[in-house]
Amino acid sequence: MSKPRDLVQGTLDLLILKILALEPLNGWDIGLRLTQVSDDVLQVSDGSLYPALHKLEQDGLIAGEWRASENNRRAKSYSLTRLGRKHLQKEAANWERISGAISRVLTLKEV
Amino acid sequence: MRWLYTLPMRMRSLFRRVQVEQDLHDEIQFHIDELASRYIARGLTPDDARRAALRDTHSIEALKDRCRDTRRIGWIEDAIRDVGYTVRTLRRNPTFAAVTILTLALGIGANTAIFTLVNAVRTDALPYEDPDQLVELWGNVLGTRVERRGAAYPDFLDWRARSRSFEEIAAFDPQMTTLMGIDWPERISAEFVSASYFSLLKINPTRGRTFLPEEDLVSNPAAVVVMSDILWRRRFGADPNIVGKTIGLRGGPFTAYIVVGVMPYGFRGLTDNAELWVPFALWGDPTVMASRTVRGFGALARLKRGMSMETAQREMDGISLQLQTENPSTNTARGVTVSPLDVELVGPLRPILRILMGAVGLVFLIACVNVTNLLIARTEARRTEIAIRTALGAGRARLLRQFLTESCVLTSMGGVLGLAVAGGLARTLMAWSPVTFPTFVAPDLDWRVATFTILASLISGILVGVGFGLQTAKHGGHDSLNQTVKGIRGPAAQRRRKALIVVEISLAVVLLSAAGLMVRSVRSLARLHPGFNPDHVLTLHVSRQTALPGNPTSVDGPPSRSVVEGRVLLEQIRGLPGVVAASISDDVPLDGRQARNFYAVDGPPVTDAQSRPSAYLHRVSPQFFNTLQIPIIRGRTFNDSEAASTSRAVVVSENLVRQFWPDVDPIGKRLKLGSLTSDTRWLSIVGVVGEVKYRRLRQNQDPYPDIYIPFLDRNAQVAIAVRTTLPPASLTGSIRGALRDADPSIAVYGVALMEELISVQMSGLRFVMWLISFFAGMALLLALIGIYGVISYMVHERTREIGIRMALGAKRSTIMASILRQSVILTGVGIGIGLIGASAVGRFFQQGLVLFGASSIDATTLSCVALLFAVAATLASGVAAGRVTTIDPTIALRCE
């Protein structure tokens, strides 16, 4: 089992990848989307988000592209690469397996 | 596949830093702007919104840093920073940097130079395709360790027909021949070769073709030749229509030969010397070619793919046995040796080069250690810097990495410099070497050499860096200042350094003594009297038309009967201004020929019936002794009437007389050539001359004597010696002209000044002398640098103590004396050990016959070396200790 911190980090990466799988977004919008979709349960701080994005970019899982935003400002928009898509599938399946196992343990009836 | 994505990113992070930083800034800025917009939407003023946004965001710089950390090029950036730091440090200490880099350059350069030569004689350096498949076949005598005899032609044909191991076999034999029919005849080197020779070596002609198999048949040889590029350009003006033209060669059944092809530039045949190739079928007359007893050439062969040398040798042994059974009278105990071509061509060079590599490698190690010591000595001055860096959090590993970088930078700069020097060094070695390198050996700086240099630099960098780093970062854990430098100051480290200096000193002393011995040897050899006066003497060889009985007139040259006589040639030469004397003979001293004959003496019988006496026989004209100024000890030289075939006069050298007639007048005593029972005439002695160093300057203790008989002018080739008043080189042209006037068909070759021939004799010894002197010089330099380093370090280390002593009233001179005393002890011990080593080396030289005219333990040389070294070392220490005079006691006291 990996350390708790790794689990959190790894999970954030997974979430980012999934969100980007649906459509390319810039950093700000990713944070927003995450909060929206999870009904305010998951809130990610900028201190975690941007390093995570940069790391994913360095690892080749996502690719950054500079675009003009609505207000004509320069914004970096990320999208999923083919490598990232494969990684996402693998990690998502992994997550299903692990979380399923955790659920089963936690729902054991107390004797 | 991941690296396809990641590599461009890393490259970008490294090389487009400004852009990357700007992007990062923009991205964070965008985030803040969006957050601010949110606040504005909630009703805050723009300023408040901005402030709120900034408050909500993490410290921007910290955030940027965390993003930067993900870039994964940290170690590269660190390394670059280290290198920059090193360069700045070095620039602040230029002398130290210069000395270190030069030392390393010398070490690496010398190693690279030798390696270049080693590389140039490796197997695939041979200029032929697939050289590892090429072998030479030599006929030998089984059961003896005699030198090779070569093959007989019928044997060769049998080898070719019966063996299955080779793709092709070709015979080859070098010979001299005379080129005729052009401005003036010239002796050139040629090779007799089978038709398959060129295809075997896989070298194609640039013009025309090579021999066809049907041109190489003994029954019907063709008068064809293949020409070399050099000859084509030199004597035929690179004539584009040369193929098909005729040239004239002297000797052999034909006089006119058709040129069928020209070989590429740089190809000089296996013997590395050939300018012309002739079909092997012309090597001898038909009787010779059919005889199994005339042996004298080697064969070249190419192994079939996949065939091993051992299998081929076994097959040839089997064939030899077959031939023995079939021809018992001629082939008993005759076999064949199969030997790889590269061993034949460059084999002798390889062990020498290996020894050189070992020696030079040793010097290289010493250089590295020396540099380590230098770095350590300098560290004292950097204590403050190390302390600050440690305080700022540099761990032991980080410091180690810094030192490693420093040493790597130094060694790579040394390596680059060394590489630049290596090429020139290698070429100089080759030019001076008494052992001739084959022409294809080119000391090129190819990728192998470059790799070697890089490796050498790296290894030295690691050695130095690790050695240094280990010493300084010894007490890890809590790297306080005191702990860090304790490693340098510790008594164990001190002892190690001192021991190293002593070793360096001893080695330098040994090498210096060896060099001194060599210098004496060379000078003794130079002073050696050769038995004649070589000053202002010119020697040359001449090849003339001989009248073969029954042969019709040749195509060019005068009618056969009037072969120009030696007498006529001599008169022509004597008539030239500046010529004092001239003589003609069949050989001259130091021209490399030797012909020993048995002789028998009429007088006291030979005590030892086993060994018949033999001597070197020379046919000389009467003026021979006068021309060369060989002293006539008793009697006289020949007079003109004795220069006939019926003459019975003979002149002998001293040693012969000493052997048989030690107390009696030898004039009139008789001897004959051959044995007592041969039917040669008895000759009577008319004169005795001094011993001459005929073959080599350095001769065995008891050389064979020389016997001189009158010159009979029978051979086509003769040697002429000329003594001149003017510098002999200036007369070469007029002598050639005079000879040509006498007979245009003469070829003049082998022209040499006697003085040059003598100095060539010494070239081997001189080469060794220079090499050892070079190593000795390097060792001396290194040792002196080492002494300087150790002493100056000592001064630095004891600054505080010196300050105290001076404050208490000690004079600077007293303190300097005490420091110098330390250095004297070190040097003394080193010299002592070195002298012992030097005697051992001297004995080794003597056994290896390298010495000449000097004993192995030469007191003069040794004491000179000891003195030289003592003086040099004292100077070096003095300079280092001189720092004492610059120490200000007040500053020293505060120092720690």
CSV table of N, CA, C and O in Angstrom, one decimal, chain B residues 179-212:
chain,number,residue,atom,x,y,z
B,179,LEU,N,66.1,0.1,-64.1
B,179,LEU,CA,65.2,0.7,-65.1
B,179,LEU,C,66.1,1.3,-66.2
B,179,LEU,O,67.0,2.1,-65.9
B,180,MET,N,65.8,0.9,-67.4
B,180,MET,CA,66.6,1.4,-68.5
B,180,MET,C,65.8,2.2,-69.5
B,180,MET,O,64.6,2.3,-69.4
B,181,GLY,N,66.5,2.8,-70.5
B,181,GLY,CA,65.8,3.4,-71.6
B,181,GLY,C,65.2,4.7,-71.4
B,181,GLY,O,64.4,5.3,-72.1
B,182,ILE,N,65.5,5.3,-70.2
B,182,ILE,CA,65.0,6.7,-69.9
B,182,ILE,C,66.2,7.5,-69.7
B,182,ILE,O,67.3,7.1,-69.9
B,183,ASP,N,66.0,8.8,-69.3
B,183,ASP,CA,67.2,9.7,-69.2
B,183,ASP,C,68.4,9.1,-68.7
B,183,ASP,O,69.5,9.1,-69.2
B,184,TRP,N,68.3,8.5,-67.5
B,184,TRP,CA,69.4,7.8,-66.9
B,184,TRP,C,68.9,6.6,-66.2
B,184,TRP,O,67.8,6.6,-65.6
B,185,PRO,N,69.6,5.5,-66.2
B,185,PRO,CA,69.2,4.3,-65.6
B,185,PRO,C,69.1,4.5,-64.1
B,185,PRO,O,69.8,5.2,-63.5
B,186,GLU,N,68.2,3.7,-63.5
B,186,GLU,CA,68.0,3.9,-62.1
B,186,GLU,C,67.7,2.6,-61.4
B,186,GLU,O,67.0,1.7,-62.0
B,187,ARG,N,68.3,2.3,-60.3
B,187,ARG,CA,68.0,1.1,-59.5
B,187,ARG,C,66.7,1.4,-58.8
B,187,ARG,O,66.5,2.3,-58.1
B,188,ILE,N,65.7,0.5,-59.0
B,188,ILE,CA,64.5,0.6,-58.2
B,188,ILE,C,64.1,-0.7,-57.5
B,188,ILE,O,64.6,-1.8,-57.9
B,189,SER,N,63.3,-0.6,-56.5
B,189,SER,CA,62.8,-1.8,-55.8
B,189,SER,C,61.6,-2.4,-56.6
B,189,SER,O,60.7,-1.6,-57.0
B,190,ALA,N,61.6,-3.7,-56.8
B,190,ALA,CA,60.5,-4.3,-57.5
B,190,ALA,C,60.0,-5.5,-56.7
B,190,ALA,O,60.7,-6.0,-55.8
B,191,GLU,N,58.9,-6.1,-57.0
B,191,GLU,CA,58.4,-7.3,-56.4
B,191,GLU,C,58.1,-8.3,-57.5
B,191,GLU,O,57.4,-7.9,-58.5
B,192,PHE,N,58.5,-9.5,-57.4
B,192,PHE,CA,58.0,-10.6,-58.3
B,192,PHE,C,56.8,-11.1,-57.6
B,192,PHE,O,56.8,-11.5,-56.5
B,193,VAL,N,55.7,-11.1,-58.4
B,193,VAL,CA,54.4,-11.6,-57.8
B,193,VAL,C,53.7,-12.5,-58.7
B,193,VAL,O,53.7,-12.3,-59.9
B,194,SER,N,52.9,-13.4,-58.1
B,194,SER,CA,52.0,-14.2,-58.9
B,194,SER,C,50.8,-13.4,-59.4
B,194,SER,O,50.6,-12.3,-58.9
B,195,ALA,N,50.1,-13.9,-60.4
B,195,ALA,CA,49.1,-13.1,-61.0
B,195,ALA,C,48.0,-12.8,-60.0
B,195,ALA,O,47.3,-11.8,-60.1
B,196,SER,N,47.7,-13.7,-59.0
B,196,SER,CA,46.6,-13.5,-58.1
B,196,SER,C,46.9,-12.6,-57.0
B,196,SER,O,46.1,-12.3,-56.1
B,197,TYR,N,48.1,-12.0,-56.9
B,197,TYR,CA,48.6,-11.2,-55.8
B,197,TYR,C,47.7,-10.0,-55.6
B,197,TYR,O,47.2,-9.7,-54.5
B,198,PHE,N,47.3,-9.3,-56.7
B,198,PHE,CA,46.6,-8.1,-56.5
B,198,PHE,C,45.1,-8.4,-56.1
B,198,PHE,O,44.5,-7.7,-55.3
B,199,SER,N,44.5,-9.4,-56.7
B,199,SER,CA,43.2,-9.7,-56.4
B,199,SER,C,43.1,-10.3,-54.9
B,199,SER,O,42.1,-10.1,-54.2
B,200,LEU,N,44.2,-10.9,-54.5
B,200,LEU,CA,44.2,-11.4,-53.2
B,200,LEU,C,44.2,-10.2,-52.2
B,200,LEU,O,43.5,-10.3,-51.2
B,201,LEU,N,44.9,-9.2,-52.5
B,201,LEU,CA,44.9,-8.0,-51.6
B,201,LEU,C,43.7,-7.2,-51.8
B,201,LEU,O,43.5,-6.2,-51.1
B,202,LYS,N,42.9,-7.5,-52.8
B,202,LYS,CA,41.7,-6.8,-53.2
B,202,LYS,C,42.1,-5.3,-53.5
B,202,LYS,O,41.4,-4.4,-53.0
B,203,ILE,N,43.1,-5.1,-54.2
B,203,ILE,CA,43.5,-3.7,-54.6
B,203,ILE,C,43.4,-3.7,-56.2
B,203,ILE,O,44.0,-4.5,-56.8
B,204,ASN,N,42.6,-2.7,-56.7
B,204,ASN,CA,42.5,-2.6,-58.1
B,204,ASN,C,43.4,-1.5,-58.7
B,204,ASN,O,43.6,-0.5,-58.0
B,205,PRO,N,43.9,-1.7,-59.9
B,205,PRO,CA,44.7,-0.7,-60.5
B,205,PRO,C,43.9,0.5,-60.9
B,205,PRO,O,42.7,0.4,-61.1
B,206,THR,N,44.5,1.7,-60.9
B,206,THR,CA,43.8,2.9,-61.3
B,206,THR,C,43.8,3.0,-62.8
B,206,THR,O,42.9,3.7,-63.4
B,207,ARG,N,44.8,2.4,-63.5
B,207,ARG,CA,44.8,2.4,-64.9
B,207,ARG,C,45.1,1.0,-65.4
B,207,ARG,O,45.9,0.3,-64.8
B,208,GLY,N,44.5,0.6,-66.5
B,208,GLY,CA,44.9,-0.7,-67.1
B,208,GLY,C,44.4,-1.8,-66.2
B,208,GLY,O,43.4,-1.8,-65.6
B,209,ARG,N,45.2,-2.9,-66.2
B,209,ARG,CA,44.9,-4.1,-65.4
B,209,ARG,C,46.1,-4.7,-64.8
B,209,ARG,O,47.2,-4.2,-64.9
B,210,THR,N,45.8,-5.8,-64.0
B,210,THR,CA,47.0,-6.5,-63.5
B,210,THR,C,47.3,-7.7,-64.3
B,210,THR,O,46.7,-7.9,-65.4
B,211,PHE,N,48.1,-8.6,-63.8
B,211,PHE,CA,48.5,-9.7,-64.6
B,211,PHE,C,47.4,-10.7,-64.8
B,211,PHE,O,46.6,-11.0,-63.9
B,212,LEU,N,47.4,-11.4,-66.0
B,212,LEU,CA,46.5,-12.5,-66.2
B,212,LEU,C,47.2,-13.8,-65.9
B,212,LEU,O,48.4,-13.8,-66.0
